Amino acid sequence: MKTFCGRANPTTGSMEWLEEGEDYDYHQEIARSRYADMLHDKDRNVKYYQGIRAAVSRVKERGEKAIVLDIGTGTGLLSMMAASAGADFCYAIEVFKPMANAAVKIVEKNGFSDKIKVINKHSTEVTVGPDGDMQCRANILVTELFDTELIGEGALPTYEHAHKYLVQEGCEAVPHRATVYVQLVESRRMWSWKKLFPVHVEAEDGEKILVPPSEMENCPGVPSVCDIQLNQMPSSDFSTLSDVVKMFSVDFSKPVQSASTYYRVQLEPVKSGKAQIVLSWWDIDMDPSGMINCTMAPYWVKPTSALQWRDHWMQCVYFLPHEEPVLQGEKLFLTACRDEYSVWYNLQKARADEEEHKADVCVESPVCRCRAHLLWNRPRFGELNDQSRTRQYIKSLRKVLKTDSVCLCISDGSLLPVLAHYLGAKQVQCMQPSRTDLYHPHELWEAFFKANNLEDKIKIIEVRPELLKPSHLEDKKISVLVGEPFFTTSLLPWHNLYFWYARTAVSTHLARNVTVLPQSASLHMMIVEFQDLWRIRSPCGTCEGFDVRTMDDMIKDSLNFRESKEAEPHPLWEYPCKSLSEPQEVLTFDFTKTVPQHCLSTEGSVKLLRKGKSHGAVLWMEYHLTADISVSTGLMQLSNEKGNCEWNPHCKQAVYFFSSVIESEILSDPTAVTYAINFDTKTGEVAMDFKL
Ligand code: SAH
């Protein structure tokens, strides 16, 4: 069987459908899966084990046989815990075939084949009866079907079905209950992920302020969850306006309803401010008494308890439909609306007429009406709202633009054309090449230009760079070619080098003395020790005494299948690391020239300067807008004594995990890591190899 996989081609900026063998999807799924991360989550594993032991004991004390249903068994871990705790029999359900196969092997290796039956089905397909998958209904229900939003992986419909058809009434459930918590906050940083702030430009003829169109002001945004490592958000970046409040709970030992509903709590702000964001997380009580609790609460909630790092469960950021000024002590209602798979929030001021109130409690799931939220994702909003970054672009545009400049901007959803116009360019055009079929940004830009009286000032050219004709440019040559560069289809930092390919495609339209901004780019690299991110790629060996090496081997195979020489994108502001080497410039790309035919490659060695574990290399791009103004999409600052790194908060960097980790100890004779890095100009991809 063949599958087709969509991938953006960094040399054309467009999506292409590549035919892949049937193994491809499977290997991607395993290699990028969170199984390793879950197995490393000690806090989760210990508490599940305690909860399962307690549930088995309660059933045994009642003199019943302990029959366990484990929905989504993965490696079989929770079933093995149950069997070890004395369960009489476990039905381990797993829908994903490769995992079900792995579970069979792992269960066998650990000697539980007679106690655990692995069933490769979705739980809703499982049958009960003498000829069914299960002989009888279970009296212990064990699952781990939660995502950061709790219900995003379909836990509610799965539980609803299981209670109806697969478990006995009054069954024990591990976890017993989940509770969702919320806290109302004001945060310019997080709010900047949802809406565009006015952009101030000092122009020759006075200050210009670029404002978003009114549709954008009141747009609820998109429904997709914003899950982040909230523990990396410094307390100076937000201000809490309420206490932590319990929003809703789900008791998993009773029938569960998945149909859409809402929950409402009353709040009294502890401080006046602008209500913008609802931060949310959950905890699970493994037993009815609540003594075995596993919580995702961020650092400021219980500052004394040790935090467990995990990436499979983080915290959620919800954006209120609009900003609401609130007063300390005022009566407010916060509503959580949910459907089967997602949650969204709404804030109301208390009114005397309660009845009328109820009617507007449940608002529709957020749907972007302004189109900007389809064009810009949340980090991109943050980037466009980054004033110091904008200032760098303004400063460099001011250097290169003249009153007779004919300017073409090639970047997706960029404000540069407007800046260029304000800064006095005579003629400004823009091209947004990686526009997809699903979405045409034209209407958005029309609204944008209208809100700023810029109609007819900036022309959107709706052809791909290679199809550009002189008539699109009113038969003029381009004197200033600009780009951020940013393209929505880019996954890895160097994919934005598409700007270079586009520049090459429009070569014949460039004036002889054209200025290209950025004039060049460079690829930088540094060896790092991760505080925690290493766990997602690290073999686990045994987990709570169970041998899970079969899983480790599976992940290793999948990583080797295709991706071994490839890096993966991660937003490193969320994943702290320590530099073990100096940052090093490894390749440069000259945008004043066309893309060469030959590959660009480099080899060298980098010295490890600090004690630590070399988990991998981080790579990022820097753009040299002019000779003396550069912007980095990676490292912003390095604190030299400790090697702590500050990363660009809007961009993902490329991480290349080394297949084996070395520990550098002796600083007098620094260990060197040798590297070979190759930029293939035919494919636009970077391949790399490191030797430790
Ligand atoms: N129980 C394991 C793995 C949890 S990951 C552990 O705790 O370590 C969740 C697993 O559940 C995934 O492997 C997913 O494929 C599976 N899954 C999710 N919903 C399911 C359902 N309704 N029926 C069967 N498997 C399901």
XYZ file of C-alpha atoms and ligand atoms in Angstrom:
718
model
C 0.000 0.000 0.000
C 1.182 3.514 -0.783
C 0.356 6.641 1.146
C 0.647 10.233 0.030
C 2.299 12.717 2.353
C 2.049 16.475 2.018
C 5.348 18.288 2.359
C 6.262 21.830 1.499
C 9.005 22.073 -1.049
C 11.430 24.725 0.248
C 12.601 25.530 -3.275
C 9.114 26.374 -4.554
C 7.301 27.285 -1.343
C 4.382 25.096 -2.312
C 2.893 21.906 -0.989
C 3.717 18.760 -2.842
C 2.260 15.318 -2.438
C 4.920 12.682 -2.248
C 4.240 9.025 -2.589
C 5.600 7.131 0.368
C 5.736 3.464 1.233
C 3.214 2.174 3.738
C 5.858 2.161 6.464
C 6.314 5.899 6.252
C 3.267 6.968 8.251
C 3.890 4.347 10.834
C 7.515 5.340 11.368
C 6.587 9.003 11.553
C 3.957 8.192 14.136
C 6.321 6.161 16.304
C 9.355 8.408 15.916
C 7.424 11.535 16.785
C 5.188 9.878 19.357
C 4.981 10.775 22.994
C 5.345 7.218 24.248
C 8.952 7.779 25.355
C 7.983 10.971 27.137
C 5.141 9.162 28.961
C 7.418 6.326 30.025
C 9.875 8.876 31.460
C 7.089 10.598 33.392
C 7.927 9.109 36.780
C 5.294 11.085 38.677
C 2.537 9.850 36.351
C 3.728 6.246 36.416
C 4.150 6.033 40.189
C 0.695 7.492 40.803
C -1.015 5.264 38.252
C 0.610 2.279 39.937
C -0.564 3.415 43.393
C -4.067 4.075 42.080
C -4.256 0.713 40.333
C -3.044 -1.168 43.431
C -5.649 0.604 45.559
C -8.448 -0.155 43.073
C -7.509 -3.844 42.827
C -7.457 -4.073 46.647
C -10.884 -2.470 46.961
C -12.376 -4.967 44.526
C -10.667 -7.914 46.228
C -11.871 -6.724 49.633
C -15.387 -6.950 48.283
C -14.629 -10.582 47.493
C -14.905 -10.035 43.741
C -12.560 -11.079 40.970
C -10.648 -8.071 39.619
C -11.342 -7.787 35.879
C -9.564 -4.832 34.319
C -10.351 -2.924 31.139
C -7.356 -0.848 30.012
C -8.405 1.409 27.128
C -5.471 2.672 25.062
C -2.897 0.333 26.508
C 0.040 1.605 24.403
C 3.009 -0.390 25.680
C 0.716 -2.402 27.978
C 2.159 -0.609 31.000
C -1.026 -0.009 32.980
C -2.273 -3.570 32.392
C 1.048 -4.953 33.612
C 0.721 -2.793 36.719
C -2.774 -4.191 37.271
C -1.630 -7.786 36.761
C 1.246 -7.259 39.209
C -1.174 -5.745 41.699
C -3.125 -8.996 41.653
C -5.791 -8.406 39.028
C -7.326 -11.667 37.813
C -7.533 -10.648 34.177
C -6.882 -7.591 32.000
C -8.329 -6.652 28.634
C -5.823 -4.277 27.052
C -7.374 -2.361 24.145
C -5.198 -0.539 21.620
C -6.409 0.887 18.322
C -2.986 1.618 16.779
C -1.798 -1.655 15.284
C 1.977 -1.221 15.671
C 1.448 -0.371 19.329
C -0.891 -3.317 19.861
C 1.800 -5.574 18.372
C 4.411 -4.002 20.628
C 2.125 -4.473 23.648
C 1.820 -8.197 22.862
C 5.620 -8.510 22.805
C 6.171 -6.436 25.936
C 3.464 -8.300 27.874
C 5.004 -11.618 26.859
C 8.531 -10.534 27.718
C 7.407 -9.513 31.176
C 5.611 -12.820 31.718
C 2.007 -11.628 31.776
C 0.647 -13.341 28.654
C -1.754 -15.479 30.682
C -3.219 -12.489 32.507
C -3.402 -9.854 29.776
C -5.249 -10.083 26.473
C -4.252 -7.404 23.992
C -7.080 -6.454 21.628
C -6.217 -4.418 18.554
C -9.452 -2.453 18.218
C -10.948 0.884 18.976
C -12.747 0.500 22.292
C -16.105 1.264 20.672
C -15.678 -1.861 18.499
C -14.995 -4.174 21.416
C -17.622 -6.853 22.074
C -18.599 -8.526 25.354
C -20.015 -12.036 25.771
C -19.071 -15.705 25.546
C -17.866 -15.264 21.930
C -16.825 -11.653 22.323
C -13.486 -9.945 22.825
C -14.257 -9.799 26.544
C -15.903 -12.668 28.392
C -17.686 -10.308 30.740
C -17.827 -6.660 31.674
C -14.879 -5.348 33.687
C -15.101 -3.968 37.216
C -11.949 -1.846 36.989
C -11.566 0.759 34.245
C -8.044 2.042 33.664
C -7.198 4.582 30.993
C -4.773 7.280 30.050
C -6.532 9.022 27.202
C -5.847 12.611 28.140
C -4.175 15.431 26.324
C -3.197 18.855 27.638
C -6.803 19.981 27.207
C -7.928 16.772 28.981
C -10.621 15.866 26.452
C -8.895 16.557 23.128
C -8.035 12.903 22.455
C -11.641 11.806 22.789
C -11.676 10.662 26.430
C -15.333 11.656 26.937
C -16.958 9.642 24.105
C -14.673 6.715 24.947
C -15.761 6.755 28.616
C -19.393 7.271 27.664
C -19.292 4.156 25.506
C -17.295 2.104 28.018
C -19.787 2.770 30.805
C -22.679 1.780 28.565
C -21.204 -1.403 27.153
C -17.913 -2.553 28.658
C -17.843 -2.068 32.435
C -20.112 -2.961 35.340
C -22.174 -0.396 37.175
C -20.267 0.866 40.216
C -16.907 -0.057 38.729
C -13.649 1.314 40.053
C -11.901 3.791 37.772
C -8.239 4.784 37.678
C -8.043 7.716 37.470
C -11.155 8.237 39.555
C -11.733 11.856 38.592
C -10.232 14.756 36.685
C -10.617 18.410 37.606
C -9.970 21.374 35.340
C -8.618 24.563 36.962
C -8.536 28.081 35.614
C -6.961 31.398 36.474
C -7.797 34.715 34.887
C -4.772 36.758 33.836
C -3.663 39.859 32.033
C -0.649 39.352 29.803
C 0.527 41.553 27.009
C 2.836 38.782 25.871
C 0.118 36.120 25.552
C -2.489 38.571 24.271
C -0.016 39.443 21.508
C -0.548 35.878 20.201
C -4.166 36.631 19.450
C -4.447 40.167 18.143
C -2.380 42.618 16.194
C -1.309 45.682 18.136
C -1.014 49.036 16.367
C 2.383 49.497 14.735
C 4.021 52.885 15.153
C 6.247 54.124 12.336
C 8.283 57.331 12.467
C 8.051 58.548 8.877
C 9.472 61.647 7.206
C 6.094 63.330 7.370
C 5.294 62.434 10.982
C 4.248 59.368 12.937
C 2.099 56.807 11.151
C 0.092 54.255 13.088
C -0.876 51.057 11.374
C -4.101 49.703 12.884
C -5.834 46.362 12.406
C -9.286 46.388 10.771
C -12.264 46.354 13.155
C -13.215 42.760 12.226
C -9.867 41.708 13.616
C -10.424 43.561 16.886
C -13.514 41.538 17.727
C -12.599 38.235 16.157
C -12.727 35.264 18.535
C -9.785 33.580 16.785
C -9.461 29.868 16.124
C -10.666 26.925 18.238
C -7.396 24.955 18.278
C -5.916 24.633 21.739
C -2.880 26.725 22.617
C -0.805 24.357 24.744
C 2.519 25.524 26.097
C 5.099 24.835 28.767
C 3.675 27.468 31.072
C 6.483 26.818 33.532
C 8.790 28.641 31.127
C 6.674 31.791 31.225
C 8.348 34.163 33.696
C 5.991 35.691 36.269
C 6.940 39.133 34.971
C 5.141 38.297 31.703
C 1.652 38.090 33.192
C -0.375 39.314 36.090
C -2.922 37.062 37.806
C -6.315 38.716 38.221
C -8.047 35.872 40.063
C -7.280 33.013 42.381
C -7.049 29.531 40.925
C -10.623 28.275 40.538
C -12.021 24.772 39.962
C -13.868 24.970 36.644
C -15.311 21.466 36.295
C -14.734 17.842 37.272
C -15.436 14.530 35.578
C -16.054 11.414 37.698
C -14.807 8.510 35.593
C -16.357 5.827 37.820
C -19.878 6.941 36.837
C -21.543 7.175 33.410
C -19.970 10.056 31.494
C -21.790 12.329 29.083
C -19.891 13.638 26.116
C -22.595 15.914 24.644
C -21.806 19.646 24.470
C -22.384 21.504 27.697
C -21.123 24.431 29.739
C -19.896 25.097 33.262
C -20.046 28.426 35.020
C -18.173 29.741 38.038
C -18.335 33.018 39.871
C -15.115 34.971 40.209
C -14.023 38.007 42.118
C -10.872 39.589 40.730
C -8.144 39.890 43.356
C -6.822 42.852 41.417
C -8.132 45.287 38.814
C -6.817 44.876 35.314
C -7.578 43.771 31.796
C -8.994 40.252 31.625
C -7.525 38.751 28.458
C -6.430 35.212 29.065
C -7.656 32.146 30.925
C -4.801 29.882 31.930
C -5.913 26.331 32.512
C -4.602 22.945 33.600
C -6.001 19.837 35.189
C -5.240 17.242 37.780
C -6.309 13.639 38.176
C -7.116 11.897 41.419
C -6.171 8.273 41.045
C -8.423 7.200 43.925
C -11.789 8.399 45.326
C -10.208 9.913 48.458
C -8.030 12.240 46.389
C -4.880 11.121 48.213
C -3.088 10.126 45.004
C -3.065 13.263 42.922
C -1.192 13.970 39.699
C -1.264 17.651 38.796
C -0.261 19.834 35.868
C -0.371 22.970 38.036
C 2.320 25.489 37.044
C 5.136 26.624 39.314
C 3.391 29.484 41.071
C 0.455 27.395 42.302
C 2.304 25.166 44.783
C 5.806 26.641 44.840
C 7.088 24.107 47.372
C 6.321 20.863 45.539
C 8.748 19.486 42.989
C 7.615 19.875 39.401
C 7.628 16.879 37.102
C 8.734 17.841 33.619
C 6.600 16.341 30.869
C 5.813 17.252 27.304
C 2.773 15.055 26.705
C 0.742 17.122 29.200
C 1.345 20.827 29.454
C -0.912 23.777 30.227
C -3.484 25.630 28.116
C -3.790 29.272 27.202
C -7.326 30.351 26.241
C -7.982 33.740 24.724
C -11.151 35.525 25.790
C -13.207 36.733 22.817
C -12.262 40.291 23.754
C -10.364 42.121 26.441
C -12.519 43.065 29.440
C -11.497 45.650 32.050
C -12.294 44.198 35.486
C -12.275 45.690 38.977
C -11.021 44.124 42.164
C -13.891 42.511 44.067
C -16.336 42.870 41.175
C -18.726 39.949 40.521
C -17.848 38.061 37.331
C -18.944 34.819 35.751
C -16.530 32.695 33.810
C -18.080 30.123 31.494
C -16.317 27.105 30.075
C -18.157 25.740 27.054
C -17.169 22.417 25.649
C -18.087 20.011 22.911
C -16.831 16.427 22.742
C -13.245 17.408 22.058
C -12.505 21.004 22.973
C -13.091 23.771 25.484
C -13.434 27.540 25.126
C -14.106 30.372 27.552
C -16.278 33.405 27.952
C -16.364 36.051 30.682
C -19.486 37.968 31.761
C -20.084 40.708 34.241
C -22.834 39.784 36.698
C -26.140 41.413 35.916
C -29.333 41.650 37.931
C -31.446 39.975 35.251
C -30.178 36.442 35.680
C -32.564 34.948 33.126
C -31.404 37.041 30.246
C -27.940 36.214 31.414
C -28.340 32.500 30.907
C -29.254 32.950 27.284
C -25.884 34.372 26.342
C -23.855 32.044 28.504
C -22.964 29.532 25.889
C -21.229 31.081 22.943
C -20.249 29.241 19.818
C -16.881 27.651 19.461
C -14.439 30.334 18.279
C -14.379 30.696 14.508
C -12.110 33.231 12.870
C -14.149 35.803 10.982
C -11.389 38.265 10.190
C -9.229 35.727 8.325
C -6.093 36.976 10.050
C -6.116 33.982 12.398
C -6.037 31.707 9.374
C -3.084 33.574 7.892
C -1.075 34.090 11.065
C -0.654 31.419 13.696
C -0.087 32.421 17.315
C 3.725 32.630 17.253
C 3.479 34.668 14.049
C 1.112 37.147 15.732
C 3.677 37.390 18.518
C 6.450 38.010 16.007
C 4.523 40.735 14.178
C 3.787 42.378 17.533
C 7.436 42.317 18.579
C 8.277 45.997 18.548
C 12.020 45.667 18.817
C 12.017 43.384 15.801
C 9.830 45.829 13.863
C 12.234 48.625 14.781
C 15.131 46.687 13.228
C 13.189 46.335 9.985
C 12.188 49.999 10.006
C 15.775 51.066 10.650
C 17.095 48.969 7.804
C 14.293 49.891 5.387
C 14.984 53.534 6.109
C 18.605 52.945 5.085
C 17.819 51.378 1.738
C 14.625 53.089 0.529
C 14.691 56.180 -1.647
C 11.802 58.308 -2.906
C 12.032 56.654 -6.327
C 12.256 53.092 -4.951
C 10.261 50.409 -6.697
C 9.842 47.859 -3.975
C 8.731 44.230 -4.116
C 8.154 42.291 -0.919
C 8.171 38.503 -0.979
C 6.974 37.008 2.319
C 3.748 35.531 3.639
C 1.450 37.844 5.565
C 4.110 40.481 6.034
C 3.700 44.076 7.174
C 6.890 45.102 5.365
C 5.035 46.462 2.305
C 3.115 48.871 4.549
C 6.291 49.903 6.345
C 8.022 50.449 2.991
C 5.144 52.626 1.850
C 5.175 54.705 5.051
C 8.903 55.115 4.754
C 8.502 56.718 1.357
C 8.965 54.053 -1.336
C 7.422 55.265 -4.574
C 5.853 52.008 -5.657
C 5.213 48.984 -3.417
C 4.117 45.528 -4.475
C 3.875 42.340 -2.517
C 3.794 38.652 -3.227
C 2.643 35.977 -0.794
C 3.842 32.832 -2.455
C 2.878 30.015 -0.153
C -0.760 30.874 -0.121
C -2.657 27.612 -0.132
C -5.813 26.714 -2.008
C -7.746 26.776 1.216
C -7.167 30.367 1.928
C -6.754 33.551 -0.056
C -5.411 36.454 1.947
C -6.686 39.002 -0.520
C -9.821 39.946 1.429
C -7.836 40.319 4.616
C -5.396 42.703 2.981
C -8.201 44.701 1.426
C -9.752 45.178 4.865
C -6.343 45.989 6.242
C -5.533 48.566 3.611
C -8.987 50.095 3.931
C -8.637 50.495 7.711
C -5.439 52.431 7.078
C -6.462 54.366 3.956
C -3.932 52.464 1.927
C -6.175 51.322 -0.904
C -4.354 51.637 -4.233
C -1.098 52.331 -2.413
C 0.113 48.757 -2.245
C -0.446 46.236 -4.981
C -0.822 42.540 -4.289
C 0.627 40.477 -7.110
C -1.224 37.209 -7.324
C 1.223 35.141 -9.316
C 4.063 32.935 -8.269
C 7.542 34.500 -8.584
C 8.467 32.478 -11.680
C 5.384 33.812 -13.490
C 6.062 37.467 -12.728
C 5.732 39.643 -15.835
C 6.895 43.217 -16.435
C 3.248 44.312 -16.574
C 2.780 43.288 -12.924
C 5.419 45.866 -12.074
C 4.056 48.536 -14.403
C 7.060 47.821 -16.614
C 9.469 49.017 -13.959
C 12.492 47.212 -12.597
C 12.622 46.385 -8.898
C 15.120 48.579 -7.069
C 14.493 47.178 -3.582
C 13.568 43.555 -3.002
C 12.533 42.831 0.589
C 11.456 39.844 2.648
C 11.398 39.024 6.346
C 11.777 36.208 5.198
C 8.798 34.230 6.465
C 6.705 31.575 4.735
C 3.808 29.697 6.282
C 4.894 26.356 4.819
C 8.324 26.441 6.469
C 8.928 23.816 9.112
C 12.646 24.129 9.735
C 14.566 27.408 9.992
C 16.286 27.079 6.591
C 12.997 26.549 4.761
C 12.574 30.331 4.797
C 15.500 30.342 2.350
C 12.685 30.014 -0.137
C 13.144 33.779 -0.289
C 16.439 33.101 -2.070
C 14.726 30.846 -4.615
C 12.003 33.422 -5.194
C 14.684 36.112 -5.574
C 16.359 33.902 -8.159
C 13.056 33.424 -9.998
C 12.473 37.184 -10.291
C 16.091 37.972 -11.283
C 15.220 39.377 -14.695
C 12.974 41.966 -13.045
C 15.637 43.333 -10.750
C 17.366 46.616 -11.491
C 21.119 46.330 -11.996
C 21.855 48.092 -8.725
C 19.033 46.384 -6.804
C 19.197 46.303 -3.033
C 18.133 42.992 -1.520
C 16.975 43.094 2.102
C 18.011 40.903 3.850
C 21.251 40.980 1.924
C 22.309 37.610 3.295
C 21.554 34.924 5.825
C 23.659 32.614 7.902
C 23.113 29.259 9.529
C 24.378 28.959 13.092
C 24.992 25.949 15.252
C 25.704 25.229 18.886
C 26.100 22.047 20.958
C 23.759 21.959 23.934
C 22.742 20.061 27.019
C 18.978 20.084 27.456
C 17.502 20.414 30.892
C 14.620 18.065 29.954
C 13.943 17.824 26.238
C 16.401 14.930 25.925
C 13.746 12.687 27.509
C 11.593 12.644 24.376
C 14.354 10.797 22.485
C 15.953 8.833 25.265
C 15.457 5.082 25.695
C 13.676 4.109 28.872
C 14.854 0.530 29.573
C 12.591 -0.337 32.465
C 9.567 1.566 33.644
C 8.366 0.928 37.208
C 10.135 -2.419 36.996
C 8.639 -3.453 33.637
C 10.939 -4.111 30.726
C 9.926 -1.754 27.911
C 13.029 -2.141 25.735
C 10.855 -3.401 22.874
C 9.394 0.103 22.749
C 12.848 1.700 22.879
C 13.947 -0.439 19.929
C 10.829 0.429 17.961
C 11.427 4.145 18.429
C 15.066 3.731 17.462
C 14.124 1.871 14.260
C 11.629 4.529 13.298
C 14.121 7.318 13.912
C 16.633 5.524 11.728
C 14.098 4.836 9.017
C 14.240 8.282 7.458
C 14.931 11.011 9.880
C 18.335 10.024 11.181
C 20.163 12.763 9.326
C 17.404 15.273 9.846
C 16.766 17.852 12.496
C 13.381 18.528 14.054
C 11.767 21.846 14.946
C 11.247 22.863 18.598
C 10.471 26.263 20.139
C 13.427 26.387 22.501
C 12.102 29.177 24.709
C 9.904 26.376 26.089
C 12.777 23.903 26.450
C 15.723 25.291 28.418
C 19.207 24.190 27.530
C 22.775 25.088 28.356
C 25.315 25.809 25.659
C 28.336 23.524 25.722
C 30.096 25.225 22.821
C 30.348 28.699 21.393
C 27.681 29.436 18.803
C 29.271 28.958 15.414
C 28.343 30.305 11.987
C 28.428 27.303 9.659
C 26.988 28.430 6.299
C 26.184 31.741 4.641
C 23.697 32.489 1.871
C 24.250 35.520 -0.335
C 20.890 36.928 -1.423
C 22.548 39.502 -3.692
C 23.376 36.545 -5.966
C 21.150 33.800 -7.325
C 20.984 30.323 -5.772
C 24.036 28.427 -7.052
C 23.753 25.107 -8.897
C 26.152 23.351 -6.553
C 25.548 22.349 -2.935
C 26.874 24.445 -0.084
C 28.730 22.353 2.397
C 31.015 22.749 5.314
C 33.001 20.586 7.681
C 34.707 21.446 10.887
C 34.948 20.820 14.556
C 33.560 22.568 17.546
C 35.097 22.503 21.018
C 33.094 21.669 24.093
C 33.844 24.414 26.569
C 31.677 23.439 29.456
C 31.040 20.361 31.550
C 27.848 18.660 30.547
C 26.020 16.100 28.473
C 26.015 16.738 24.744
C 22.448 15.880 23.822
C 22.488 17.472 20.430
C 23.068 20.459 18.216
C 20.731 23.412 17.805
C 20.661 25.230 14.464
C 19.035 28.520 13.545
C 19.097 31.238 10.923
C 20.201 34.838 11.234
C 19.203 37.389 8.629
C 21.491 40.262 7.816
C 19.075 42.981 6.792
C 21.850 45.440 6.009
C 25.588 45.405 6.656
C 25.108 46.359 10.297
C 21.580 45.231 11.199
C 20.821 41.554 11.796
C 17.921 39.639 13.284
C 18.233 36.193 14.822
C 15.513 33.564 14.695
C 17.427 31.533 17.259
C 19.864 32.551 19.947
C 19.185 36.047 21.287
C 21.583 36.025 24.194
C 24.030 33.763 25.934
C 24.903 34.111 29.576
C 28.511 33.107 29.534
C 29.241 31.894 33.040
C 26.575 29.214 33.022
C 25.835 28.875 29.329
C 22.125 29.669 29.773
C 20.543 30.572 26.474
C 17.822 33.015 25.598
C 15.970 31.997 22.432
C 13.770 33.951 20.059
C 10.292 33.521 21.599
C 8.454 33.477 18.253
C 10.421 30.905 16.282
C 11.167 27.238 16.293
C 14.794 26.224 16.116
C 16.140 23.028 14.576
C 17.290 20.360 17.018
C 19.482 17.492 15.927
C 19.631 14.838 18.635
C 22.891 12.908 18.785
C 22.430 9.163 18.730
C 24.709 8.796 21.727
C 25.321 11.298 24.462
C 28.826 12.153 25.620
C 29.705 13.707 28.908
C 32.456 16.268 28.764
C 34.381 16.471 32.016
C 37.897 17.689 31.515
C 38.001 21.297 30.539
C 41.768 21.546 30.177
C 41.620 19.285 27.124
C 38.361 20.230 25.490
C 36.618 17.466 23.565
C 35.828 18.316 19.981
C 32.731 17.411 18.015
C 33.242 17.206 14.277
C 30.440 18.065 11.908
C 29.590 17.963 8.225
C 26.675 20.109 7.100
C 25.331 20.243 3.587
C 22.731 22.559 2.072
C 21.409 20.892 -1.047
C 20.406 23.723 -3.365
C 18.309 21.299 -5.457
C 16.049 20.337 -2.551
C 16.477 23.239 -0.142
C 17.173 20.783 2.665
C 20.053 20.690 5.111
C 21.648 17.337 5.929
C 24.067 16.951 8.768
C 26.302 14.498 10.482
C 28.130 14.779 13.765
C 30.910 12.698 15.279
C 31.571 12.811 18.982
N -1.717 3.376 28.499
C -0.411 3.719 27.983
C -0.464 4.532 26.703
C -1.274 5.804 26.765
S -1.289 6.685 25.238
C 0.366 4.423 29.055
O -0.263 4.975 29.965
O 1.596 4.482 29.011
C -2.941 6.436 24.704
C -3.104 5.259 23.765
O -4.481 5.027 23.619
C -2.584 5.456 22.372
O -1.746 4.389 22.065
C -3.826 5.458 21.468
O -3.571 4.840 20.219
C -4.805 4.664 22.284
N -6.252 4.966 22.180
C -6.841 6.171 22.347
N -8.181 6.059 22.329
C -8.461 4.753 22.152
C -9.680 4.020 22.078
N -10.858 4.612 22.221
N -9.593 2.681 21.875
C -8.399 2.068 21.777
N -7.210 2.715 21.852
C -7.234 4.050 22.052
